[in-house]
Amino acid sequence: MLRQAVILVGGLGTRLGARTKMAPKPMLDIGGRPFLDTLIDELARYHVFDEILLLAGHKADIVETHYAGAVRGQTKILVSRETEPLGTGGALVNAHDLLHDRFLLLNGDSLFDFNLLDLIARAQGGRVHMALRDGVTGDRYGRVVLDGDVVRDFIAPGAGATGPVNAGIYVVDKSVVAEIAKLPASLEQDVFPGLAKSGELRGTAYRGYFIDIGIPDDFARADRELRKKLRRPAVFFDRDGVLNHDSGYTFETHKLEWVEGAREAVKAVNDAGYFAFVITNQSGVARGYYEEHHVVALHRWMADQMALIGAHIDAFEYCPDHPDGTVARYCRISDRRKPAPGMITDLAQRFPVDMTRSMVIGDKPSDIEAAHAAGLPGHLFEGGNLERFVRQRLTPAGQT
């Protein structure tokens, strides 16, 4: 499983003029917070990255002060600092000893809203697998020539070409970095053309919201619209009886049996641009059958199993309480225990959820009651293929 994400945050940002004289471009405020905060939060919600490595250059001390040693959820943040400008390839060379054998690489001045785990799941051939933006109009960007998923060539901006555009997100094999012999080096100009010639560069095109803050007009546009664009509808899944068969107080990985189409249903939600959440009553903790760390470990295992097919849960919420519990600290009434809506409302406060287009999928009346208490439609899943059940109820998040 790929566990490391690397973000390039070292560019000078000269096209933004005076703004970047005092701060690195990704540290500029967009929508009321540093743009890099948004990128890091977007990565952390996938629950697969143990580490985010920031490759800092220009004004690196600001990046180090803000992030070095920080933690977002289960993800720790490290900073690698350049002492001189080395280019995008050179930044990787400088951080060579910190890189995993395979890692996700992102430009720190752009955001592309698509399912990152789909790219990771597809990146089985080639030494670099690029995310490409499909459906881009105009002549501002260079184009990528694909043969299936093999990148054959690059066409410069202004040549009148059509086709997908490099989105600045890659799955990279570390061996590529070891072959960069001359610094400074650009991945786009010095590394990728050679990989394309040898057939070792792959690409997959995606649709989704994209913004690059590198020029003043797009910087201003991002500041106006980013928060609204990252507001998504959500599917709130019950766990036992919906994602996995309810065998009674499930907490051991070897006893969990997926419902048919469950992981694929979560991926369908991801690909449609929704948040995917789990809301599950876990009274087995209050009853003394298992402990909270068992629940957390099972959810981490489920996340890893979903990631294998490019699916992810944005947050696992559980309520360990029960008024008849035998463990004193959990023996209580909780507004998070379904049919109360507390888990749903807590998630809606933590994430930018469009509640007008969200839904709950459960297998018990208490799930549906919780949905209605939160002002959401509830859909009762009574068995069968969960992917088919979910797809019938989804609308792509960019549509109404």
mmCIF file of C-alpha atoms in Angstrom:
data_model
loop_
_atom_site.group_PDB
_atom_site.id
_atom_site.type_symbol
_atom_site.label_atom_id
_atom_site.label_comp_id
_atom_site.label_asym_id
_atom_site.label_seq_id
_atom_site.Cartn_x
_atom_site.Cartn_y
_atom_site.Cartn_z
ATOM 1 C CA MET A 1 0.000 0.000 0.000
ATOM 2 C CA LEU A 2 1.311 3.415 -0.969
ATOM 3 C CA ARG A 3 1.646 5.367 2.297
ATOM 4 C CA GLN A 4 3.481 8.595 1.431
ATOM 5 C CA ALA A 5 2.323 11.792 -0.260
ATOM 6 C CA VAL A 6 4.890 14.398 -1.315
ATOM 7 C CA ILE A 7 4.004 18.032 -2.091
ATOM 8 C CA LEU A 8 6.219 20.414 -4.065
ATOM 9 C CA VAL A 9 6.113 23.777 -2.291
ATOM 10 C CA GLY A 10 9.440 25.301 -3.272
ATOM 11 C CA GLY A 11 8.740 27.457 -6.346
ATOM 12 C CA LEU A 12 9.376 31.194 -6.412
ATOM 13 C CA GLY A 13 5.885 32.121 -7.641
ATOM 14 C CA THR A 14 7.165 35.127 -9.571
ATOM 15 C CA ARG A 15 3.953 35.509 -11.619
ATOM 16 C CA LEU A 16 2.106 36.504 -8.449
ATOM 17 C CA GLY A 17 4.407 39.477 -7.927
ATOM 18 C CA ALA A 18 4.669 40.997 -4.459
ATOM 19 C CA ARG A 19 2.449 38.344 -2.856
ATOM 20 C CA THR A 20 5.223 35.718 -2.890
ATOM 21 C CA LYS A 21 8.060 37.968 -1.756
ATOM 22 C CA MET A 22 7.054 37.377 1.849
ATOM 23 C CA ALA A 23 5.607 33.858 1.707
ATOM 24 C CA PRO A 24 5.750 30.674 -0.419
ATOM 25 C CA LYS A 25 2.947 30.511 -2.968
ATOM 26 C CA PRO A 26 1.188 27.501 -1.346
ATOM 27 C CA MET A 27 1.176 29.339 2.006
ATOM 28 C CA LEU A 28 -0.868 32.255 0.675
ATOM 29 C CA ASP A 29 -4.410 32.551 1.994
ATOM 30 C CA ILE A 30 -7.111 31.174 -0.274
ATOM 31 C CA GLY A 31 -10.625 31.259 1.094
ATOM 32 C CA GLY A 32 -9.404 32.394 4.501
ATOM 33 C CA ARG A 33 -6.659 29.811 5.117
ATOM 34 C CA PRO A 34 -3.301 28.790 3.626
ATOM 35 C CA PHE A 35 -3.833 26.952 0.348
ATOM 36 C CA LEU A 36 -1.443 24.238 1.570
ATOM 37 C CA ASP A 37 -3.743 23.563 4.533
ATOM 38 C CA THR A 38 -6.490 22.699 2.070
ATOM 39 C CA LEU A 39 -4.223 20.347 0.109
ATOM 40 C CA ILE A 40 -3.106 18.584 3.286
ATOM 41 C CA ASP A 41 -6.677 18.189 4.534
ATOM 42 C CA GLU A 42 -7.697 16.731 1.179
ATOM 43 C CA LEU A 43 -4.925 14.126 1.475
ATOM 44 C CA ALA A 44 -5.612 13.310 5.118
ATOM 45 C CA ARG A 45 -9.246 12.418 4.485
ATOM 46 C CA TYR A 46 -8.181 9.389 2.431
ATOM 47 C CA HIS A 47 -6.916 7.630 5.574
ATOM 48 C CA VAL A 48 -4.128 5.783 3.755
ATOM 49 C CA PHE A 49 -1.202 8.199 4.024
ATOM 50 C CA ASP A 50 0.995 7.778 7.077
ATOM 51 C CA GLU A 51 3.199 10.657 5.996
ATOM 52 C CA ILE A 52 3.070 13.879 4.001
ATOM 53 C CA LEU A 53 6.477 15.213 2.974
ATOM 54 C CA LEU A 54 6.696 18.892 2.033
ATOM 55 C CA LEU A 55 9.549 19.850 -0.309
ATOM 56 C CA ALA A 56 10.246 23.451 0.651
ATOM 57 C CA GLY A 57 12.527 25.990 -1.034
ATOM 58 C CA HIS A 58 11.577 29.650 -1.293
ATOM 59 C CA LYS A 59 10.810 30.981 2.213
ATOM 60 C CA ALA A 60 11.200 27.445 3.569
ATOM 61 C CA ASP A 61 11.419 28.707 7.147
ATOM 62 C CA ILE A 62 7.722 29.661 6.986
ATOM 63 C CA VAL A 63 6.790 26.134 5.887
ATOM 64 C CA GLU A 64 8.958 24.599 8.610
ATOM 65 C CA THR A 65 7.509 26.817 11.330
ATOM 66 C CA HIS A 66 3.943 26.043 10.292
ATOM 67 C CA TYR A 67 4.163 22.300 9.590
ATOM 68 C CA ALA A 68 7.349 20.536 10.770
ATOM 69 C CA GLY A 69 6.346 17.802 13.209
ATOM 70 C CA ALA A 70 2.623 18.469 12.799
ATOM 71 C CA VAL A 71 0.054 15.690 12.632
ATOM 72 C CA ARG A 72 -3.271 15.585 10.759
ATOM 73 C CA GLY A 73 -5.298 12.650 11.998
ATOM 74 C CA GLN A 74 -3.072 9.597 11.525
ATOM 75 C CA THR A 75 -0.776 11.468 9.114
ATOM 76 C CA LYS A 76 2.492 13.053 10.227
ATOM 77 C CA ILE A 77 4.036 15.935 8.305
ATOM 78 C CA LEU A 78 7.744 16.234 7.486
ATOM 79 C CA VAL A 79 9.610 19.047 5.741
ATOM 80 C CA SER A 80 12.622 18.742 3.423
ATOM 81 C CA ARG A 81 14.419 22.035 2.798
ATOM 82 C CA GLU A 82 16.399 23.102 -0.275
ATOM 83 C CA THR A 83 19.307 25.459 0.258
ATOM 84 C CA GLU A 84 19.191 26.602 -3.388
ATOM 85 C CA PRO A 85 16.627 26.314 -6.209
ATOM 86 C CA LEU A 86 16.869 22.833 -7.705
ATOM 87 C CA GLY A 87 13.711 22.532 -9.817
ATOM 88 C CA THR A 88 10.921 20.003 -9.367
ATOM 89 C CA GLY A 89 13.205 17.060 -10.102
ATOM 90 C CA GLY A 90 16.017 18.454 -7.994
ATOM 91 C CA ALA A 91 13.723 18.850 -4.991
ATOM 92 C CA LEU A 92 13.131 15.102 -5.112
ATOM 93 C CA VAL A 93 16.849 14.394 -5.400
ATOM 94 C CA ASN A 94 17.475 16.596 -2.372
ATOM 95 C CA ALA A 95 14.892 14.607 -0.389
ATOM 96 C CA HIS A 96 15.956 11.210 -1.748
ATOM 97 C CA ASP A 97 16.641 9.605 1.623
ATOM 98 C CA LEU A 98 13.190 10.600 2.908
ATOM 99 C CA LEU A 99 11.250 9.174 -0.029
ATOM 100 C CA HIS A 100 9.400 5.867 0.054
ATOM 101 C CA ASP A 101 9.910 3.368 -2.770
ATOM 102 C CA ARG A 102 6.611 4.571 -4.268
ATOM 103 C CA PHE A 103 4.870 7.820 -3.434
ATOM 104 C CA LEU A 104 2.157 10.195 -4.568
ATOM 105 C CA LEU A 105 3.562 13.508 -5.804
ATOM 106 C CA LEU A 106 1.520 16.720 -6.047
ATOM 107 C CA ASN A 107 2.172 20.281 -7.105
ATOM 108 C CA GLY A 108 1.609 22.596 -4.164
ATOM 109 C CA ASP A 109 0.008 25.386 -6.191
ATOM 110 C CA SER A 110 -2.938 23.490 -7.687
ATOM 111 C CA LEU A 111 -5.868 21.372 -6.565
ATOM 112 C CA PHE A 112 -7.599 18.711 -8.651
ATOM 113 C CA ASP A 113 -10.743 17.253 -7.096
ATOM 114 C CA PHE A 114 -10.929 13.633 -8.199
ATOM 115 C CA ASN A 115 -10.546 10.243 -6.523
ATOM 116 C CA LEU A 116 -6.796 10.011 -5.838
ATOM 117 C CA LEU A 117 -7.054 6.365 -4.818
ATOM 118 C CA ASP A 118 -8.355 5.449 -8.253
ATOM 119 C CA LEU A 119 -5.099 6.775 -9.704
ATOM 120 C CA ILE A 120 -3.063 4.840 -7.137
ATOM 121 C CA ALA A 121 -4.995 1.638 -7.811
ATOM 122 C CA ARG A 122 -4.409 2.001 -11.560
ATOM 123 C CA ALA A 123 -0.681 2.752 -11.252
ATOM 124 C CA GLN A 124 0.553 -0.780 -11.776
ATOM 125 C CA GLY A 125 2.528 -0.292 -14.984
ATOM 126 C CA GLY A 126 5.172 2.288 -15.775
ATOM 127 C CA ARG A 127 7.460 4.102 -13.378
ATOM 128 C CA VAL A 128 5.361 7.268 -13.273
ATOM 129 C CA HIS A 129 1.578 7.386 -13.643
ATOM 130 C CA MET A 130 0.122 10.837 -14.264
ATOM 131 C CA ALA A 131 -3.297 12.216 -13.439
ATOM 132 C CA LEU A 132 -4.590 14.116 -16.457
ATOM 133 C CA ARG A 133 -7.390 16.654 -16.729
ATOM 134 C CA ASP A 134 -9.930 15.793 -19.368
ATOM 135 C CA GLY A 135 -12.269 18.159 -21.173
ATOM 136 C CA VAL A 136 -10.093 21.288 -20.941
ATOM 137 C CA THR A 137 -10.835 23.909 -23.587
ATOM 138 C CA GLY A 138 -8.598 26.668 -24.864
ATOM 139 C CA ASP A 139 -4.952 26.882 -25.850
ATOM 140 C CA ARG A 140 -3.319 27.926 -22.585
ATOM 141 C CA TYR A 141 -2.123 24.449 -21.579
ATOM 142 C CA GLY A 142 0.135 21.880 -23.174
ATOM 143 C CA ARG A 143 -1.464 18.564 -24.119
ATOM 144 C CA VAL A 144 -0.567 14.940 -23.470
ATOM 145 C CA VAL A 145 -0.689 12.359 -26.255
ATOM 146 C CA LEU A 146 -2.009 9.015 -24.994
ATOM 147 C CA ASP A 147 -1.969 5.545 -26.538
ATOM 148 C CA GLY A 148 -4.315 3.679 -24.221
ATOM 149 C CA ASP A 149 -2.798 4.641 -20.878
ATOM 150 C CA VAL A 150 0.741 5.022 -22.260
ATOM 151 C CA VAL A 151 1.987 8.602 -22.625
ATOM 152 C CA ARG A 152 3.642 8.938 -26.035
ATOM 153 C CA ASP A 153 4.371 12.655 -26.333
ATOM 154 C CA PHE A 154 3.770 16.190 -25.062
ATOM 155 C CA ILE A 155 2.504 19.077 -27.190
ATOM 156 C CA ALA A 156 3.391 22.612 -26.133
ATOM 157 C CA PRO A 157 0.756 25.280 -25.377
ATOM 158 C CA GLY A 158 -0.358 27.341 -28.345
ATOM 159 C CA ALA A 159 -0.053 24.519 -30.878
ATOM 160 C CA GLY A 160 -3.817 24.125 -31.268
ATOM 161 C CA ALA A 161 -3.800 20.555 -29.970
ATOM 162 C CA THR A 162 -6.623 18.864 -28.082
ATOM 163 C CA GLY A 163 -6.476 16.086 -25.541
ATOM 164 C CA PRO A 164 -5.911 15.816 -21.790
ATOM 165 C CA VAL A 165 -3.702 18.151 -19.751
ATOM 166 C CA ASN A 166 -1.074 17.328 -17.134
ATOM 167 C CA ALA A 167 -2.735 17.940 -13.737
ATOM 168 C CA GLY A 168 0.463 17.896 -11.674
ATOM 169 C CA ILE A 169 -0.339 14.734 -9.681
ATOM 170 C CA TYR A 170 1.730 11.564 -10.115
ATOM 171 C CA VAL A 171 2.400 8.136 -8.659
ATOM 172 C CA VAL A 172 6.203 7.915 -8.776
ATOM 173 C CA ASP A 173 8.667 5.050 -8.465
ATOM 174 C CA LYS A 174 11.679 6.259 -6.489
ATOM 175 C CA SER A 175 14.066 4.696 -9.030
ATOM 176 C CA VAL A 176 13.219 7.614 -11.331
ATOM 177 C CA VAL A 177 14.722 10.045 -8.834
ATOM 178 C CA ALA A 178 17.961 8.073 -8.585
ATOM 179 C CA GLU A 179 18.523 8.554 -12.336
ATOM 180 C CA ILE A 180 18.434 12.372 -12.229
ATOM 181 C CA ALA A 181 22.107 13.171 -12.724
ATOM 182 C CA LYS A 182 22.208 16.918 -13.414
ATOM 183 C CA LEU A 183 20.784 19.686 -11.236
ATOM 184 C CA PRO A 184 18.736 21.776 -11.337
ATOM 185 C CA ALA A 185 16.237 19.479 -13.056
ATOM 186 C CA SER A 186 12.611 19.773 -14.102
ATOM 187 C CA LEU A 187 10.389 16.709 -14.035
ATOM 188 C CA GLU A 188 8.261 18.064 -16.861
ATOM 189 C CA GLN A 189 11.139 19.096 -19.144
ATOM 190 C CA ASP A 190 14.039 16.820 -18.208
ATOM 191 C CA VAL A 191 12.527 13.586 -16.884
ATOM 192 C CA PHE A 192 9.097 12.904 -18.358
ATOM 193 C CA PRO A 193 10.046 13.130 -22.060
ATOM 194 C CA GLY A 194 12.622 10.365 -21.620
ATOM 195 C CA LEU A 195 10.154 8.170 -19.745
ATOM 196 C CA ALA A 196 7.628 8.702 -22.529
ATOM 197 C CA LYS A 197 10.150 7.606 -25.156
ATOM 198 C CA SER A 198 10.887 4.400 -23.241
ATOM 199 C CA GLY A 199 7.197 3.641 -22.643
ATOM 200 C CA GLU A 200 7.552 4.009 -18.867
ATOM 201 C CA LEU A 201 5.173 6.950 -18.431
ATOM 202 C CA ARG A 202 1.460 6.251 -18.026
ATOM 203 C CA GLY A 203 -1.557 8.471 -17.613
ATOM 204 C CA THR A 204 -5.253 8.383 -16.753
ATOM 205 C CA ALA A 205 -7.674 11.216 -17.532
ATOM 206 C CA TYR A 206 -10.231 12.414 -14.984
ATOM 207 C CA ARG A 207 -12.952 15.017 -14.755
ATOM 208 C CA GLY A 208 -13.267 17.235 -11.708
ATOM 209 C CA TYR A 209 -12.782 20.709 -10.364
ATOM 210 C CA PHE A 210 -9.253 22.045 -10.987
ATOM 211 C CA ILE A 211 -7.652 25.290 -9.881
ATOM 212 C CA ASP A 212 -4.063 26.516 -10.269
ATOM 213 C CA ILE A 213 -3.196 29.578 -8.165
ATOM 214 C CA GLY A 214 -0.054 30.418 -10.154
ATOM 215 C CA ILE A 215 -1.346 33.469 -12.026
ATOM 216 C CA PRO A 216 -3.228 36.471 -10.600
ATOM 217 C CA ASP A 217 -6.570 35.801 -12.332
ATOM 218 C CA ASP A 218 -6.719 32.182 -11.169
ATOM 219 C CA PHE A 219 -5.499 33.143 -7.711
ATOM 220 C CA ALA A 220 -8.416 35.539 -7.398
ATOM 221 C CA ARG A 221 -10.846 32.965 -8.791
ATOM 222 C CA ALA A 222 -9.648 30.347 -6.298
ATOM 223 C CA ASP A 223 -10.104 32.800 -3.440
ATOM 224 C CA ARG A 224 -13.688 33.404 -4.551
ATOM 225 C CA GLU A 225 -14.833 29.885 -5.271
ATOM 226 C CA LEU A 226 -12.676 27.221 -3.596
ATOM 227 C CA ARG A 227 -14.676 26.839 -0.397
ATOM 228 C CA LYS A 228 -17.905 26.491 -2.351
ATOM 229 C CA LYS A 229 -16.374 23.996 -4.798
ATOM 230 C CA LEU A 230 -15.172 21.766 -1.945
ATOM 231 C CA ARG A 231 -18.680 21.600 -0.475
ATOM 232 C CA ARG A 232 -19.925 18.121 -1.341
ATOM 233 C CA PRO A 233 -22.975 15.956 -0.726
ATOM 234 C CA ALA A 234 -22.387 12.887 1.424
ATOM 235 C CA VAL A 235 -23.501 9.311 1.792
ATOM 236 C CA PHE A 236 -23.643 8.224 5.442
ATOM 237 C CA PHE A 237 -23.267 4.425 5.550
ATOM 238 C CA ASP A 238 -24.244 2.269 8.471
ATOM 239 C CA ARG A 239 -21.581 -0.411 8.864
ATOM 240 C CA ASP A 240 -22.836 -3.794 10.138
ATOM 241 C CA GLY A 241 -25.509 -5.087 7.790
ATOM 242 C CA VAL A 242 -24.629 -2.578 5.056
ATOM 243 C CA LEU A 243 -20.887 -2.681 4.346
ATOM 244 C CA ASN A 244 -20.272 -5.996 6.086
ATOM 245 C CA HIS A 245 -22.557 -8.840 7.094
ATOM 246 C CA ASP A 246 -23.843 -8.424 10.633
ATOM 247 C CA SER A 247 -22.536 -11.447 12.498
ATOM 248 C CA GLY A 248 -22.987 -9.836 15.907
ATOM 249 C CA TYR A 249 -20.467 -7.456 17.484
ATOM 250 C CA THR A 250 -17.894 -7.657 14.715
ATOM 251 C CA PHE A 251 -14.445 -6.417 15.742
ATOM 252 C CA GLU A 252 -11.949 -8.941 14.307
ATOM 253 C CA THR A 253 -10.673 -8.600 10.755
ATOM 254 C CA HIS A 254 -10.716 -12.318 10.035
ATOM 255 C CA LYS A 255 -14.400 -12.481 10.895
ATOM 256 C CA LEU A 256 -15.490 -9.542 8.767
ATOM 257 C CA GLU A 257 -17.306 -10.574 5.589
ATOM 258 C CA TRP A 258 -17.994 -7.823 3.058
ATOM 259 C CA VAL A 259 -21.484 -7.409 1.674
ATOM 260 C CA GLU A 260 -21.553 -8.034 -2.069
ATOM 261 C CA GLY A 261 -20.562 -4.849 -3.900
ATOM 262 C CA ALA A 262 -19.803 -2.949 -0.668
ATOM 263 C CA ARG A 263 -16.322 -1.691 -1.528
ATOM 264 C CA GLU A 264 -17.455 -0.944 -5.068
ATOM 265 C CA ALA A 265 -20.387 1.051 -3.682
ATOM 266 C CA VAL A 266 -18.009 3.233 -1.668
ATOM 267 C CA LYS A 267 -15.867 3.767 -4.763
ATOM 268 C CA ALA A 268 -18.959 4.770 -6.738
ATOM 269 C CA VAL A 269 -19.659 7.401 -4.060
ATOM 270 C CA ASN A 270 -16.038 8.612 -4.222
ATOM 271 C CA ASP A 271 -16.035 8.787 -8.021
ATOM 272 C CA ALA A 272 -19.321 10.705 -8.040
ATOM 273 C CA GLY A 273 -17.695 13.414 -5.903
ATOM 274 C CA TYR A 274 -19.509 12.715 -2.634
ATOM 275 C CA PHE A 275 -18.092 12.372 0.843
ATOM 276 C CA ALA A 276 -18.366 8.797 2.125
ATOM 277 C CA PHE A 277 -18.866 8.426 5.885
ATOM 278 C CA VAL A 278 -19.476 5.493 8.219
ATOM 279 C CA ILE A 279 -21.798 5.986 11.204
ATOM 280 C CA THR A 280 -21.996 2.893 13.381
ATOM 281 C CA ASN A 281 -23.307 2.039 16.849
ATOM 282 C CA GLN A 282 -20.684 -0.021 18.662
ATOM 283 C CA SER A 283 -22.346 -0.957 21.947
ATOM 284 C CA GLY A 284 -20.011 -3.953 22.168
ATOM 285 C CA VAL A 285 -17.560 -1.526 23.763
ATOM 286 C CA ALA A 286 -20.066 -0.547 26.470
ATOM 287 C CA ARG A 287 -20.915 -4.211 26.992
ATOM 288 C CA GLY A 288 -17.260 -5.142 27.476
ATOM 289 C CA TYR A 289 -16.992 -7.419 24.432
ATOM 290 C CA TYR A 290 -14.113 -5.413 22.950
ATOM 291 C CA GLU A 291 -12.394 -2.049 23.358
ATOM 292 C CA GLU A 292 -12.311 1.143 21.327
ATOM 293 C CA HIS A 293 -8.861 0.390 19.919
ATOM 294 C CA HIS A 294 -10.316 -2.767 18.371
ATOM 295 C CA VAL A 295 -12.902 -0.640 16.540
ATOM 296 C CA VAL A 296 -10.226 1.766 15.320
ATOM 297 C CA ALA A 297 -7.989 -1.092 14.141
ATOM 298 C CA LEU A 298 -10.863 -2.737 12.262
ATOM 299 C CA HIS A 299 -11.706 0.531 10.531
ATOM 300 C CA ARG A 300 -8.072 1.001 9.512
ATOM 301 C CA TRP A 301 -8.087 -2.512 8.047
ATOM 302 C CA MET A 302 -11.333 -1.804 6.209
ATOM 303 C CA ALA A 303 -9.802 1.397 4.811
ATOM 304 C CA ASP A 304 -6.812 -0.561 3.512
ATOM 305 C CA GLN A 305 -9.059 -3.152 1.895
ATOM 306 C CA MET A 306 -11.099 -0.442 0.202
ATOM 307 C CA ALA A 307 -7.973 1.357 -1.002
ATOM 308 C CA LEU A 308 -6.950 -1.741 -2.976
ATOM 309 C CA ILE A 309 -9.776 -1.018 -5.421
ATOM 310 C CA GLY A 310 -9.489 2.794 -5.216
ATOM 311 C CA ALA A 311 -12.184 3.415 -2.576
ATOM 312 C CA HIS A 312 -12.081 5.309 0.702
ATOM 313 C CA ILE A 313 -14.165 6.420 3.661
ATOM 314 C CA ASP A 314 -13.653 10.080 4.578
ATOM 315 C CA ALA A 315 -14.414 9.494 8.255
ATOM 316 C CA PHE A 316 -15.409 6.534 10.423
ATOM 317 C CA GLU A 317 -17.678 7.620 13.266
ATOM 318 C CA TYR A 318 -18.784 5.214 15.979
ATOM 319 C CA CYS A 319 -20.678 5.446 19.251
ATOM 320 C CA PRO A 320 -19.408 3.099 21.980
ATOM 321 C CA ASP A 321 -22.090 4.082 24.510
ATOM 322 C CA HIS A 322 -25.188 2.234 25.675
ATOM 323 C CA PRO A 323 -27.457 2.961 28.664
ATOM 324 C CA ASP A 324 -27.317 -0.733 29.665
ATOM 325 C CA GLY A 325 -23.546 -1.051 29.321
ATOM 326 C CA THR A 326 -21.463 -2.979 31.838
ATOM 327 C CA VAL A 327 -18.380 -0.730 31.427
ATOM 328 C CA ALA A 328 -19.065 2.259 33.644
ATOM 329 C CA ARG A 329 -17.612 5.024 31.506
ATOM 330 C CA TYR A 330 -19.726 3.961 28.509
ATOM 331 C CA CYS A 331 -22.932 3.293 30.437
ATOM 332 C CA ARG A 332 -24.847 6.379 29.389
ATOM 333 C CA ILE A 333 -27.342 7.839 26.970
ATOM 334 C CA SER A 334 -25.651 9.517 24.020
ATOM 335 C CA ASP A 335 -26.997 11.810 21.329
ATOM 336 C CA ARG A 336 -24.510 10.111 18.989
ATOM 337 C CA ARG A 337 -26.131 6.712 19.333
ATOM 338 C CA LYS A 338 -28.622 6.063 16.546
ATOM 339 C CA PRO A 339 -31.559 6.713 16.288
ATOM 340 C CA ALA A 340 -30.213 10.043 17.594
ATOM 341 C CA PRO A 341 -28.519 12.049 14.823
ATOM 342 C CA GLY A 342 -25.349 13.110 16.681
ATOM 343 C CA MET A 343 -22.823 11.313 14.483
ATOM 344 C CA ILE A 344 -24.378 12.829 11.364
ATOM 345 C CA THR A 345 -24.512 16.355 12.750
ATOM 346 C CA ASP A 346 -20.957 16.116 14.108
ATOM 347 C CA LEU A 347 -19.671 15.163 10.651
ATOM 348 C CA ALA A 348 -21.658 17.970 9.028
ATOM 349 C CA GLN A 349 -19.893 20.431 11.345
ATOM 350 C CA ARG A 350 -16.403 19.041 10.664
ATOM 351 C CA PHE A 351 -16.727 18.686 6.887
ATOM 352 C CA PRO A 352 -18.215 21.023 4.234
ATOM 353 C CA VAL A 353 -21.234 18.790 3.613
ATOM 354 C CA ASP A 354 -24.059 19.810 1.305
ATOM 355 C CA MET A 355 -26.863 18.410 3.441
ATOM 356 C CA THR A 356 -29.490 19.245 0.807
ATOM 357 C CA ARG A 357 -28.154 16.446 -1.417
ATOM 358 C CA SER A 358 -26.951 13.942 1.171
ATOM 359 C CA MET A 359 -28.448 10.644 2.322
ATOM 360 C CA VAL A 360 -28.174 7.820 4.848
ATOM 361 C CA ILE A 361 -28.045 4.147 3.897
ATOM 362 C CA GLY A 362 -28.833 1.711 6.683
ATOM 363 C CA ASP A 363 -30.391 -1.654 7.355
ATOM 364 C CA LYS A 364 -32.386 -0.891 10.515
ATOM 365 C CA PRO A 365 -35.236 1.471 11.399
ATOM 366 C CA SER A 366 -32.883 3.278 13.802
ATOM 367 C CA ASP A 367 -30.707 4.282 10.839
ATOM 368 C CA ILE A 368 -33.667 5.759 9.032
ATOM 369 C CA GLU A 369 -34.832 7.549 12.184
ATOM 370 C CA ALA A 370 -31.372 9.086 12.605
ATOM 371 C CA ALA A 371 -31.466 10.249 8.996
ATOM 372 C CA HIS A 372 -34.837 11.910 9.423
ATOM 373 C CA ALA A 373 -33.750 13.512 12.705
ATOM 374 C CA ALA A 374 -30.835 15.095 10.810
ATOM 375 C CA GLY A 375 -33.117 16.244 8.003
ATOM 376 C CA LEU A 376 -31.859 13.687 5.478
ATOM 377 C CA PRO A 377 -33.527 10.991 3.393
ATOM 378 C CA GLY A 378 -32.844 7.480 4.639
ATOM 379 C CA HIS A 379 -32.691 4.436 2.382
ATOM 380 C CA LEU A 380 -33.263 0.980 3.866
ATOM 381 C CA PHE A 381 -30.873 -1.618 2.460
ATOM 382 C CA GLU A 382 -32.387 -5.070 2.794
ATOM 383 C CA GLY A 383 -29.620 -7.088 1.161
ATOM 384 C CA GLY A 384 -28.311 -7.831 -2.305
ATOM 385 C CA ASN A 385 -25.626 -5.947 -4.200
ATOM 386 C CA LEU A 386 -24.822 -2.681 -2.420
ATOM 387 C CA GLU A 387 -23.128 -1.097 -5.429
ATOM 388 C CA ARG A 388 -26.257 -1.511 -7.525
ATOM 389 C CA PHE A 389 -28.389 -0.160 -4.668
ATOM 390 C CA VAL A 390 -26.184 2.925 -4.248
ATOM 391 C CA ARG A 391 -25.724 3.765 -7.933
ATOM 392 C CA GLN A 392 -29.482 4.015 -8.369
ATOM 393 C CA ARG A 393 -29.506 6.820 -5.808
ATOM 394 C CA LEU A 394 -26.435 8.853 -6.810
ATOM 395 C CA THR A 395 -26.222 12.012 -8.860
ATOM 396 C CA PRO A 396 -22.704 13.195 -9.801
ATOM 397 C CA ALA A 397 -21.802 15.930 -7.323
ATOM 398 C CA GLY A 398 -21.276 18.520 -10.039
ATOM 399 C CA GLN A 399 -24.848 18.071 -11.309
ATOM 400 C CA THR A 400 -28.206 18.975 -9.855
#
